[in-house]
Coordinates of C-alpha atoms in Angstrom, one line a residue:
M189 CA -30.0 -18.2 -30.2
A190 CA -27.3 -17.1 -33.2
D191 CA -26.2 -14.1 -31.1
K192 CA -26.0 -16.3 -27.3
K193 CA -23.6 -18.7 -29.8
L194 CA -21.7 -16.7 -31.0
T195 CA -20.9 -14.4 -28.0
G196 CA -21.3 -17.0 -25.2
L197 CA -24.1 -13.9 -23.5
T198 CA -27.3 -12.9 -23.8
P199 CA -28.1 -9.9 -24.7
E200 CA -29.7 -8.9 -20.8
E201 CA -26.8 -9.3 -19.7
G202 CA -24.5 -7.3 -21.0
P203 CA -20.3 -7.2 -21.6
E204 CA -18.3 -8.9 -19.0
E205 CA -15.8 -6.3 -17.0
K206 CA -12.7 -6.0 -17.1
K207 CA -10.3 -6.5 -13.3
P208 CA -7.5 -4.8 -14.2
R209 CA -4.6 -7.2 -13.8
L210 CA -1.4 -5.3 -13.7
K211 CA -2.6 -3.5 -10.8
P212 CA -1.1 -6.4 -7.7
I213 CA 2.2 -6.7 -10.0
V214 CA 2.4 -2.7 -9.9
E215 CA 1.7 -2.7 -5.8
G216 CA 3.6 -5.1 -5.5
A217 CA 7.2 -3.9 -7.5
E218 CA 6.2 -0.7 -5.8
T219 CA 6.4 -2.1 -2.0
L220 CA 9.7 -4.2 -3.3
S221 CA 10.7 -0.7 -4.5
L222 CA 11.4 0.1 -1.3
G223 CA 13.8 -1.1 -0.1
I224 CA 15.3 0.2 -3.5
S225 CA 15.6 2.9 -3.3
M226 CA 16.5 3.1 0.5
V227 CA 20.1 1.9 -0.9
V228 CA 19.8 3.6 -4.1
A229 CA 19.8 7.1 -1.8
V230 CA 22.4 5.9 0.8
L231 CA 24.7 4.5 -1.9
I232 CA 24.3 8.4 -3.5
G233 CA 24.3 10.2 -1.4
V234 CA 28.2 9.0 -0.2
G235 CA 28.7 8.8 -4.4
I236 CA 28.0 12.5 -3.4
G237 CA 30.5 12.7 0.0
L238 CA 32.9 11.2 -2.3
L239 CA 33.3 13.6 -4.5
L240 CA 32.5 17.2 -2.8
K241 CA 35.9 15.5 -0.4
K242 CA 37.5 14.5 -3.8
W243 CA 36.9 18.6 -4.9
T244 CA 37.6 20.1 -1.9
G245 CA 40.0 18.1 0.2
I246 CA 38.4 18.3 3.3
G247 CA 36.9 14.7 5.0
W248 CA 34.5 15.5 6.8
L249 CA 31.7 16.9 3.2
L250 CA 32.1 12.2 3.1
W251 CA 29.7 12.4 6.4
V252 CA 28.0 15.1 5.1
G253 CA 27.3 12.7 1.7
V254 CA 26.2 9.9 4.4
F255 CA 23.7 12.1 5.9
I256 CA 21.8 13.6 3.6
G257 CA 21.7 10.0 1.9
L258 CA 20.4 8.4 5.7
A259 CA 17.8 11.4 5.0
A260 CA 17.0 11.2 1.8
A261 CA 16.0 7.2 2.4
F262 CA 14.0 8.5 5.3
L263 CA 12.5 10.1 2.9
N264 CA 12.0 7.4 1.0
V265 CA 9.8 5.6 4.2
F266 CA 7.7 8.2 5.4
K267 CA 6.1 8.4 1.4
A268 CA 5.7 5.1 1.5
Y269 CA 4.3 5.5 4.6
S270 CA 1.9 7.9 3.9
K271 CA 0.4 6.3 1.1
Q272 CA -0.1 3.0 2.7
Y273 CA -2.0 5.4 6.0
K274 CA -4.1 7.2 2.9
E275 CA -5.1 3.7 1.4
F276 CA -5.6 2.8 4.7
E277 CA -8.0 6.2 5.7
K278 CA -10.4 4.4 2.4
L279 CA -11.3 1.1 3.3
A280 CA -11.6 2.4 7.0
K281 CA -14.4 4.3 5.5
D282 CA -15.7 1.5 3.4
P283 CA -18.2 0.2 4.6
R284 CA -17.5 -3.8 4.2
Y285 CA -14.9 -3.5 6.8
Q286 CA -17.0 -1.1 8.9
F287 CA -17.6 -3.1 12.7
N288 CA -21.6 -2.6 14.0
D289 CA -21.4 -3.3 17.9
T290 CA -25.1 -4.2 18.7
G291 CA -24.3 -4.1 22.4
K292 CA -24.2 -7.3 22.6
N293 CA -21.5 -8.9 24.7
D294 CA -20.2 -12.5 22.2
D295 CA -19.7 -14.3 25.1
E296 CA -23.4 -14.3 26.1
D297 CA -24.9 -17.5 25.6
D298 CA -28.6 -16.3 24.5
D299 CA -29.7 -19.5 22.8
A300 CA -30.8 -21.0 26.4
Q301 CA -34.5 -18.8 26.1
K302 CA -34.7 -18.2 23.0
H303 CA -38.0 -20.2 22.2
Y304 CA -37.4 -20.8 17.6

């Protein structure tokens, strides 16, 4: 009885499972960081283009840098999409989210035929 009073658990219960508290925060930060990474990728590309233009004096190299930045931004979006798609596939295989079709139509009202 003293053990239960000290720990709050009976000997059969064992310690409580600790759920991760920071995991939802980290996942939310990853989602928010996608927009930031797109802007940063374009800005770095523009910076590369300006640097190439300044070094060489060729004006169209600025647009090469812009293209590099846009390509990096789209690559970031593709990576995030691929990661979310893999998570979706894991959920689709989870039995809790499986759709069990029993062959009955939900629109049919079979209550009149049942005898309780």
